[in-house]
């Protein structure tokens, strides 16, 4: 495919794809810049939209930014380029989380997909191992069908049916995580119960923490481009089996105004565990890319998803999520998968507002 010319319209579509990524409480803690010298898109942290109490180390912010990086990869490939990704490329700029370059397309014979020499992936000024795009070998189909899924992917916090995931679909989701440097596996029933107990304990702690509770309520918003509209919160499980996040908590009078009526959720939830071998900032960014690849692929198969992140927000509970005998490494996300209604769309900031100065001429 011959790459499109990078003009203002294409740049807007690239940034729009990036901001469509999921983020904690839909804070969208990112901003972008087109580097005119390298013709690479920079993904930078926007700490002013971080979660000071819920995510003090910025792990969730980095995972969210990683998801945005993957959407950029998909969009860049959609318009005919080869995405070339660098994670944390400059130590002197800690807010610069990643760059996504516009490489020559494989069809031009100059793309990186078919390069038989893995060492050529690292430019001389880049630390070895920092390349985080598709690995060597033919991967032209890596992004097939995913661009359209970007606009259809929404978290579904509604009850799912009891229909089991197809083994073939689960296998493809597992491979999608692996292609991005992470592992994904479906928890067995006994482990699912343990993971849900830890999630319920995290939910109990958060509801009892005034600062976290206030932070969560602050991001439930009726208007504006950030946060979660009340209509998208979803019901709580009437049986108490599934500890869905309580964004609003109890009011000062003990009432739970603004919550949808409770509903009965699936009795045997399918919980997938996303992990990485290590737990550095680069691993958080890779986990975000793996997460978004899984979510987009699931969307393309009509599989709904919601994220159970609560236990990851408490260090001791996050440590307990990992069973050394079953899950070596570090858990980065619990993903509830199933079949059910599509989740409602949540707002997004305009591409122009997320893009810092600089860019192609109109």
Tab-separated table of C-alpha atoms in Angstrom:
chain	number	residue	atom	x	y	z
A	1	UNK	CA	0.000	0.000	0.000
A	2	UNK	CA	1.318	3.410	-0.949
A	3	UNK	CA	1.440	5.626	2.174
A	4	UNK	CA	-0.810	8.666	2.259
A	5	UNK	CA	0.723	12.120	2.414
A	6	UNK	CA	0.847	13.389	5.985
A	7	UNK	CA	-1.347	16.462	5.943
A	8	UNK	CA	-3.452	18.136	8.614
A	9	UNK	CA	-6.454	15.883	7.930
A	10	UNK	CA	-4.456	12.654	8.284
A	11	UNK	CA	-2.710	13.968	11.387
A	12	UNK	CA	-6.090	14.694	12.957
A	13	UNK	CA	-7.233	11.130	12.251
A	14	UNK	CA	-4.064	9.721	13.811
A	15	UNK	CA	-4.517	11.748	16.985
A	16	UNK	CA	-8.244	10.965	17.106
A	17	UNK	CA	-7.394	7.270	17.044
A	18	UNK	CA	-4.901	7.729	19.864
A	19	UNK	CA	-7.312	9.594	22.152
A	20	UNK	CA	-9.937	6.879	21.620
A	21	UNK	CA	-7.851	4.571	23.830
A	22	UNK	CA	-9.151	3.609	27.290
A	23	UNK	CA	-7.797	5.310	30.395
A	24	UNK	CA	-8.497	5.123	34.117
A	25	UNK	CA	-11.667	7.099	34.882
A	26	UNK	CA	-11.417	8.340	31.272
A	27	UNK	CA	-8.926	10.994	32.342
A	28	UNK	CA	-7.080	10.782	28.979
A	29	UNK	CA	-3.729	11.649	30.614
A	30	UNK	CA	-1.798	12.219	27.415
A	31	UNK	CA	-0.809	14.838	24.885
A	32	UNK	CA	0.846	14.565	21.485
A	33	UNK	CA	3.313	16.411	19.336
A	34	UNK	CA	4.542	15.880	15.799
A	35	UNK	CA	8.306	16.240	15.737
A	36	UNK	CA	8.970	18.004	12.414
A	37	UNK	CA	12.594	16.841	12.317
A	38	UNK	CA	11.946	13.113	12.717
A	39	UNK	CA	8.335	13.054	11.463
A	40	UNK	CA	7.475	11.020	14.532
A	41	UNK	CA	4.504	11.428	16.825
A	42	UNK	CA	5.458	11.974	20.454
A	43	UNK	CA	3.233	10.588	23.197
A	44	UNK	CA	3.686	12.587	26.387
A	45	UNK	CA	2.178	12.280	29.847
A	46	UNK	CA	-0.304	14.898	31.011
A	47	UNK	CA	0.200	14.583	34.783
A	48	UNK	CA	-2.404	17.259	35.477
A	49	UNK	CA	-4.969	14.610	34.481
A	50	UNK	CA	-3.351	11.866	36.519
A	51	UNK	CA	-4.947	10.300	39.594
A	52	UNK	CA	-2.926	11.486	42.567
A	53	UNK	CA	-4.360	9.078	45.130
A	54	UNK	CA	-5.558	6.158	43.021
A	55	UNK	CA	-2.438	5.985	40.827
A	56	UNK	CA	0.401	7.712	42.728
A	57	UNK	CA	3.198	5.883	40.877
A	58	UNK	CA	1.741	6.571	37.437
A	59	UNK	CA	1.504	2.901	36.498
A	60	UNK	CA	-2.100	3.261	35.365
A	61	UNK	CA	-1.210	6.417	33.433
A	62	UNK	CA	1.549	4.531	31.614
A	63	UNK	CA	-0.749	1.614	30.799
A	64	UNK	CA	-3.289	4.098	29.406
A	65	UNK	CA	-0.587	5.783	27.327
A	66	UNK	CA	0.529	2.381	26.056
A	67	UNK	CA	-3.014	1.742	24.837
A	68	UNK	CA	-2.891	5.066	22.997
A	69	UNK	CA	0.440	4.050	21.445
A	70	UNK	CA	-1.134	0.869	20.101
A	71	UNK	CA	-4.009	2.832	18.560
A	72	UNK	CA	-1.432	5.068	16.905
A	73	UNK	CA	0.315	1.993	15.536
A	74	UNK	CA	-2.962	0.742	14.067
A	75	UNK	CA	-3.823	4.122	12.544
A	76	UNK	CA	-0.325	4.668	11.134
A	77	UNK	CA	-0.483	1.237	9.476
A	78	UNK	CA	-4.007	1.956	8.220
A	79	UNK	CA	-2.719	4.932	6.256
A	80	UNK	CA	0.091	2.927	4.704
A	81	UNK	CA	3.124	3.553	6.889
A	82	UNK	CA	5.089	1.172	9.045
A	83	UNK	CA	4.835	2.230	12.715
A	84	UNK	CA	8.255	2.419	14.378
A	85	UNK	CA	7.911	2.645	18.157
A	86	UNK	CA	10.418	3.804	20.762
A	87	UNK	CA	9.573	3.691	24.445
A	88	UNK	CA	11.037	6.251	26.867
A	89	UNK	CA	13.477	7.438	24.194
A	90	UNK	CA	15.045	10.301	26.188
A	91	UNK	CA	15.930	9.990	29.869
A	92	UNK	CA	16.158	13.765	30.121
A	93	UNK	CA	12.444	14.006	29.207
A	94	UNK	CA	10.583	11.686	31.595
A	95	UNK	CA	7.205	12.908	30.342
A	96	UNK	CA	8.048	11.672	26.826
A	97	UNK	CA	6.659	8.161	27.068
A	98	UNK	CA	6.975	7.017	23.464
A	99	UNK	CA	7.448	8.042	19.870
A	100	UNK	CA	5.735	6.472	16.878
A	101	UNK	CA	7.615	7.032	13.644
A	102	UNK	CA	6.154	6.795	10.147
A	103	UNK	CA	8.372	4.225	8.474
A	104	UNK	CA	8.300	3.164	4.861
A	105	UNK	CA	5.570	0.654	4.121
A	106	UNK	CA	6.484	-3.006	3.545
A	107	UNK	CA	5.111	-2.694	0.032
A	108	UNK	CA	7.874	-0.215	-0.775
A	109	UNK	CA	10.477	-2.852	0.033
A	110	UNK	CA	11.904	-0.677	2.800
A	111	UNK	CA	9.677	-1.647	5.713
A	112	UNK	CA	10.904	-3.276	8.882
A	113	UNK	CA	8.585	-6.291	8.807
A	114	UNK	CA	10.747	-8.361	6.489
A	115	UNK	CA	14.150	-7.204	7.636
A	116	UNK	CA	16.133	-10.411	8.338
A	117	UNK	CA	18.511	-8.610	10.719
A	118	UNK	CA	16.893	-7.884	14.102
A	119	UNK	CA	19.787	-5.623	15.044
A	120	UNK	CA	18.734	-3.118	12.406
A	121	UNK	CA	15.704	-2.221	14.507
A	122	UNK	CA	17.763	-0.088	16.870
A	123	UNK	CA	19.146	3.143	15.531
A	124	UNK	CA	22.634	3.992	16.832
A	125	UNK	CA	21.325	6.658	19.225
A	126	UNK	CA	18.677	4.383	20.746
A	127	UNK	CA	19.398	1.997	23.588
A	128	UNK	CA	19.252	-1.677	22.570
A	129	UNK	CA	15.911	-3.278	23.252
A	130	UNK	CA	13.968	-0.022	23.184
A	131	UNK	CA	12.216	-0.877	19.918
A	132	UNK	CA	8.683	-1.916	20.751
A	133	UNK	CA	6.899	-2.284	17.455
A	134	UNK	CA	6.157	-5.543	15.670
A	135	UNK	CA	8.932	-8.073	15.993
A	136	UNK	CA	11.035	-9.294	13.052
A	137	UNK	CA	9.225	-11.531	10.613
A	138	UNK	CA	6.173	-11.170	8.368
A	139	UNK	CA	3.432	-9.367	10.315
A	140	UNK	CA	1.521	-7.501	7.629
A	141	UNK	CA	-1.733	-8.846	9.049
A	142	UNK	CA	-1.030	-7.691	12.612
A	143	UNK	CA	-3.377	-4.707	12.362
A	144	UNK	CA	-5.970	-6.126	9.950
A	145	UNK	CA	-9.481	-5.051	10.860
A	146	UNK	CA	-8.419	-3.219	13.986
A	147	UNK	CA	-8.739	0.373	12.731
A	148	UNK	CA	-12.530	0.142	12.522
A	149	UNK	CA	-12.599	-1.516	15.952
A	150	UNK	CA	-10.950	1.567	17.504
A	151	UNK	CA	-14.177	3.495	17.071
A	152	UNK	CA	-16.421	0.634	18.257
A	153	UNK	CA	-14.486	-0.377	21.373
A	154	UNK	CA	-16.242	0.684	24.573
A	155	UNK	CA	-16.101	-0.743	28.075
A	156	UNK	CA	-19.250	-2.689	28.866
A	157	UNK	CA	-20.095	-2.606	32.574
A	158	UNK	CA	-23.392	-4.437	32.030
A	159	UNK	CA	-24.111	-8.107	32.827
A	160	UNK	CA	-22.886	-10.617	30.252
A	161	UNK	CA	-24.599	-13.794	29.126
A	162	UNK	CA	-23.419	-17.219	30.222
A	163	UNK	CA	-22.038	-17.995	26.769
A	164	UNK	CA	-18.460	-19.227	26.931
A	165	UNK	CA	-15.655	-17.687	24.915
A	166	UNK	CA	-14.694	-19.650	21.833
A	167	UNK	CA	-11.336	-21.387	22.254
A	168	UNK	CA	-10.174	-20.008	18.905
A	169	UNK	CA	-10.970	-16.433	19.956
A	170	UNK	CA	-9.255	-16.872	23.313
A	171	UNK	CA	-6.201	-18.258	21.519
A	172	UNK	CA	-6.013	-15.198	19.280
A	173	UNK	CA	-6.358	-12.848	22.244
A	174	UNK	CA	-3.537	-14.702	23.988
A	175	UNK	CA	-1.349	-14.376	20.903
A	176	UNK	CA	-2.148	-10.652	20.630
A	177	UNK	CA	-0.835	-10.096	24.158
A	178	UNK	CA	2.257	-12.181	23.457
A	179	UNK	CA	3.030	-10.174	20.305
A	180	UNK	CA	3.309	-7.079	22.508
A	181	UNK	CA	5.560	-8.536	25.187
A	182	UNK	CA	2.882	-9.630	27.670
A	183	UNK	CA	1.054	-12.815	28.615
A	184	UNK	CA	-2.688	-13.358	28.814
A	185	UNK	CA	-4.475	-16.358	30.247
A	186	UNK	CA	-7.972	-17.168	31.370
A	187	UNK	CA	-8.192	-17.802	35.109
A	188	UNK	CA	-9.592	-21.148	36.239
A	189	UNK	CA	-12.785	-21.086	38.362
A	190	UNK	CA	-10.955	-21.400	41.681
A	191	UNK	CA	-8.502	-18.673	40.825
A	192	UNK	CA	-11.302	-16.478	39.494
A	193	UNK	CA	-12.933	-16.627	42.929
A	194	UNK	CA	-9.636	-15.606	44.561
A	195	UNK	CA	-9.128	-12.705	42.123
A	196	UNK	CA	-12.658	-11.462	42.714
A	197	UNK	CA	-12.185	-11.638	46.489
A	198	UNK	CA	-9.074	-9.469	46.187
A	199	UNK	CA	-10.961	-7.066	43.907
A	200	UNK	CA	-13.814	-6.884	46.425
A	201	UNK	CA	-11.345	-6.107	49.220
A	202	UNK	CA	-9.823	-3.331	47.119
A	203	UNK	CA	-13.279	-1.950	46.425
A	204	UNK	CA	-14.054	-1.993	50.150
A	205	UNK	CA	-10.831	-0.113	50.947
A	206	UNK	CA	-11.376	2.484	48.239
A	207	UNK	CA	-14.934	3.165	49.354
A	208	UNK	CA	-13.588	3.759	52.866
A	209	UNK	CA	-10.809	6.122	51.748
A	210	UNK	CA	-12.155	9.709	51.620
A	211	UNK	CA	-9.449	10.987	49.256
A	212	UNK	CA	-9.785	8.178	46.741
A	213	UNK	CA	-13.549	8.297	46.942
A	214	UNK	CA	-13.560	12.039	46.268
A	215	UNK	CA	-11.110	11.607	43.395
A	216	UNK	CA	-13.331	8.958	41.825
A	217	UNK	CA	-16.497	11.036	42.204
A	218	UNK	CA	-14.748	14.035	40.655
A	219	UNK	CA	-14.308	12.136	37.373
A	220	UNK	CA	-18.008	11.287	37.059
A	221	UNK	CA	-19.166	14.171	34.895
A	222	UNK	CA	-22.309	15.020	32.960
A	223	UNK	CA	-20.526	17.307	30.512
A	224	UNK	CA	-17.083	17.933	29.078
A	225	UNK	CA	-14.579	15.821	27.164
A	226	UNK	CA	-13.133	13.973	30.164
A	227	UNK	CA	-14.487	11.627	32.796
A	228	UNK	CA	-17.330	9.123	32.808
A	229	UNK	CA	-20.965	10.159	32.287
A	230	UNK	CA	-23.340	8.727	34.902
A	231	UNK	CA	-25.140	6.776	32.168
A	232	UNK	CA	-21.940	4.826	31.446
A	233	UNK	CA	-21.265	3.703	35.022
A	234	UNK	CA	-23.260	0.499	34.798
A	235	UNK	CA	-25.151	-1.347	37.547
A	236	UNK	CA	-23.779	-3.133	40.565
A	237	UNK	CA	-24.136	-6.902	40.851
A	238	UNK	CA	-27.245	-7.686	42.872
A	239	UNK	CA	-25.686	-10.962	44.047
A	240	UNK	CA	-22.418	-9.357	45.152
A	241	UNK	CA	-20.354	-11.898	43.183
A	242	UNK	CA	-18.812	-9.377	40.796
A	243	UNK	CA	-17.296	-6.320	42.522
A	244	UNK	CA	-17.867	-3.737	39.804
A	245	UNK	CA	-16.298	-0.368	40.591
A	246	UNK	CA	-18.436	1.993	42.634
A	247	UNK	CA	-17.418	5.340	41.157
A	248	UNK	CA	-19.784	7.440	43.240
A	249	UNK	CA	-19.815	5.691	46.610
A	250	UNK	CA	-22.233	6.687	49.314
A	251	UNK	CA	-23.153	10.310	49.761
A	252	UNK	CA	-22.853	12.137	53.050
A	253	UNK	CA	-26.338	10.872	53.954
A	254	UNK	CA	-25.390	7.265	53.214
A	255	UNK	CA	-27.494	7.081	50.042
A	256	UNK	CA	-26.234	5.942	46.651
A	257	UNK	CA	-27.827	8.510	44.395
A	258	UNK	CA	-26.978	8.364	40.711
A	259	UNK	CA	-26.421	4.614	40.541
A	260	UNK	CA	-28.371	2.504	38.046
A	261	UNK	CA	-30.521	-0.219	39.613
A	262	UNK	CA	-28.618	-3.349	40.618
A	263	UNK	CA	-28.697	-6.269	38.173
A	264	UNK	CA	-27.807	-9.948	38.223
A	265	UNK	CA	-24.460	-10.573	36.532
A	266	UNK	CA	-23.098	-13.770	35.024
A	267	UNK	CA	-22.570	-16.527	37.579
A	268	UNK	CA	-19.294	-17.725	36.029
A	269	UNK	CA	-17.396	-14.650	34.867
A	270	UNK	CA	-14.480	-15.087	32.482
A	271	UNK	CA	-11.521	-13.184	33.951
A	272	UNK	CA	-8.361	-12.921	31.861
A	273	UNK	CA	-5.098	-12.025	33.594
A	274	UNK	CA	-2.655	-9.782	31.704
A	275	UNK	CA	0.919	-9.935	33.025
A	276	UNK	CA	4.454	-8.892	32.158
A	277	UNK	CA	7.719	-10.555	33.154
A	278	UNK	CA	9.062	-7.370	34.774
A	279	UNK	CA	7.507	-4.243	36.237
A	280	UNK	CA	9.390	-1.267	34.831
A	281	UNK	CA	7.862	1.779	33.122
A	282	UNK	CA	8.591	0.183	29.766
A	283	UNK	CA	6.676	-2.898	30.900
A	284	UNK	CA	3.699	-0.749	31.857
A	285	UNK	CA	3.751	0.803	28.388
A	286	UNK	CA	4.022	-2.609	26.760
A	287	UNK	CA	1.170	-3.871	28.922
A	288	UNK	CA	-0.976	-0.994	27.663
A	289	UNK	CA	-0.226	-1.908	24.066
A	290	UNK	CA	-1.014	-5.545	24.758
A	291	UNK	CA	-4.224	-4.577	26.539
A	292	UNK	CA	-5.478	-2.443	23.668
A	293	UNK	CA	-4.572	-5.095	21.096
A	294	UNK	CA	-6.611	-7.608	23.105
A	295	UNK	CA	-9.535	-5.198	23.475
A	296	UNK	CA	-9.634	-4.256	19.788
A	297	UNK	CA	-9.388	-7.857	18.677
A	298	UNK	CA	-12.131	-8.827	21.125
A	299	UNK	CA	-14.291	-6.011	19.753
A	300	UNK	CA	-13.801	-7.308	16.218
A	301	UNK	CA	-15.197	-10.681	17.361
A	302	UNK	CA	-18.158	-9.170	19.193
A	303	UNK	CA	-16.662	-9.933	22.612
A	304	UNK	CA	-17.326	-7.286	25.271
A	305	UNK	CA	-14.866	-6.325	27.976
A	306	UNK	CA	-14.608	-4.369	31.189
A	307	UNK	CA	-11.548	-3.819	33.340
A	308	UNK	CA	-11.254	-4.814	36.988
A	309	UNK	CA	-8.419	-2.553	38.096
A	310	UNK	CA	-9.249	-2.011	41.772
A	311	UNK	CA	-6.832	-4.528	43.326
A	312	UNK	CA	-3.987	-3.157	41.205
A	313	UNK	CA	-4.341	0.169	43.003
A	314	UNK	CA	-3.256	-1.276	46.391
A	315	UNK	CA	0.366	-2.563	46.416
A	316	UNK	CA	-0.233	-5.471	48.778
A	317	UNK	CA	-3.331	-6.631	46.909
A	318	UNK	CA	-1.598	-6.283	43.562
A	319	UNK	CA	1.188	-8.492	44.883
A	320	UNK	CA	-1.415	-11.032	46.011
A	321	UNK	CA	-2.932	-11.149	42.525
A	322	UNK	CA	0.147	-13.002	41.323
A	323	UNK	CA	0.191	-16.657	42.250
A	324	UNK	CA	3.848	-17.649	41.993
A	325	UNK	CA	2.863	-21.171	40.990
A	326	UNK	CA	0.534	-20.078	38.184
A	327	UNK	CA	1.347	-16.502	37.225
A	328	UNK	CA	5.048	-15.696	37.206
A	329	UNK	CA	5.638	-12.036	36.628
A	330	UNK	CA	3.561	-8.981	37.445
A	331	UNK	CA	-0.176	-8.639	36.909
A	332	UNK	CA	-1.015	-5.480	34.968
A	333	UNK	CA	-4.768	-5.888	34.385
A	334	UNK	CA	-7.760	-8.122	35.042
A	335	UNK	CA	-10.060	-8.200	32.030
A	336	UNK	CA	-13.643	-9.404	32.265
A	337	UNK	CA	-14.662	-10.877	28.903
A	338	UNK	CA	-17.983	-12.094	27.609
A	339	UNK	CA	-20.954	-11.591	25.332
A	340	UNK	CA	-23.535	-8.933	26.054
A	341	UNK	CA	-24.600	-5.395	25.202
A	342	UNK	CA	-22.130	-2.936	23.758
A	343	UNK	CA	-21.034	-0.388	26.305
A	344	UNK	CA	-22.027	3.261	25.858
A	345	UNK	CA	-19.523	5.649	24.372
A	346	UNK	CA	-17.677	7.985	26.705
A	347	UNK	CA	-16.516	11.466	25.663
A	348	UNK	CA	-13.124	12.238	24.206
A	349	UNK	CA	-11.132	15.406	23.839
A	350	UNK	CA	-10.755	16.919	20.388
A	351	UNK	CA	-7.640	15.949	18.470
A	352	UNK	CA	-6.633	19.597	18.130
A	353	UNK	CA	-6.754	20.032	21.888
A	354	UNK	CA	-4.542	17.000	22.505
A	355	UNK	CA	-1.930	18.060	19.942
A	356	UNK	CA	0.806	20.476	20.955
A	357	UNK	CA	2.129	23.072	18.529
A	358	UNK	CA	3.743	21.999	15.304
A	359	UNK	CA	2.445	19.927	12.453
A	360	UNK	CA	2.082	19.712	8.706
A	361	UNK	CA	0.803	22.571	6.659
A	362	UNK	CA	-2.877	22.526	5.778
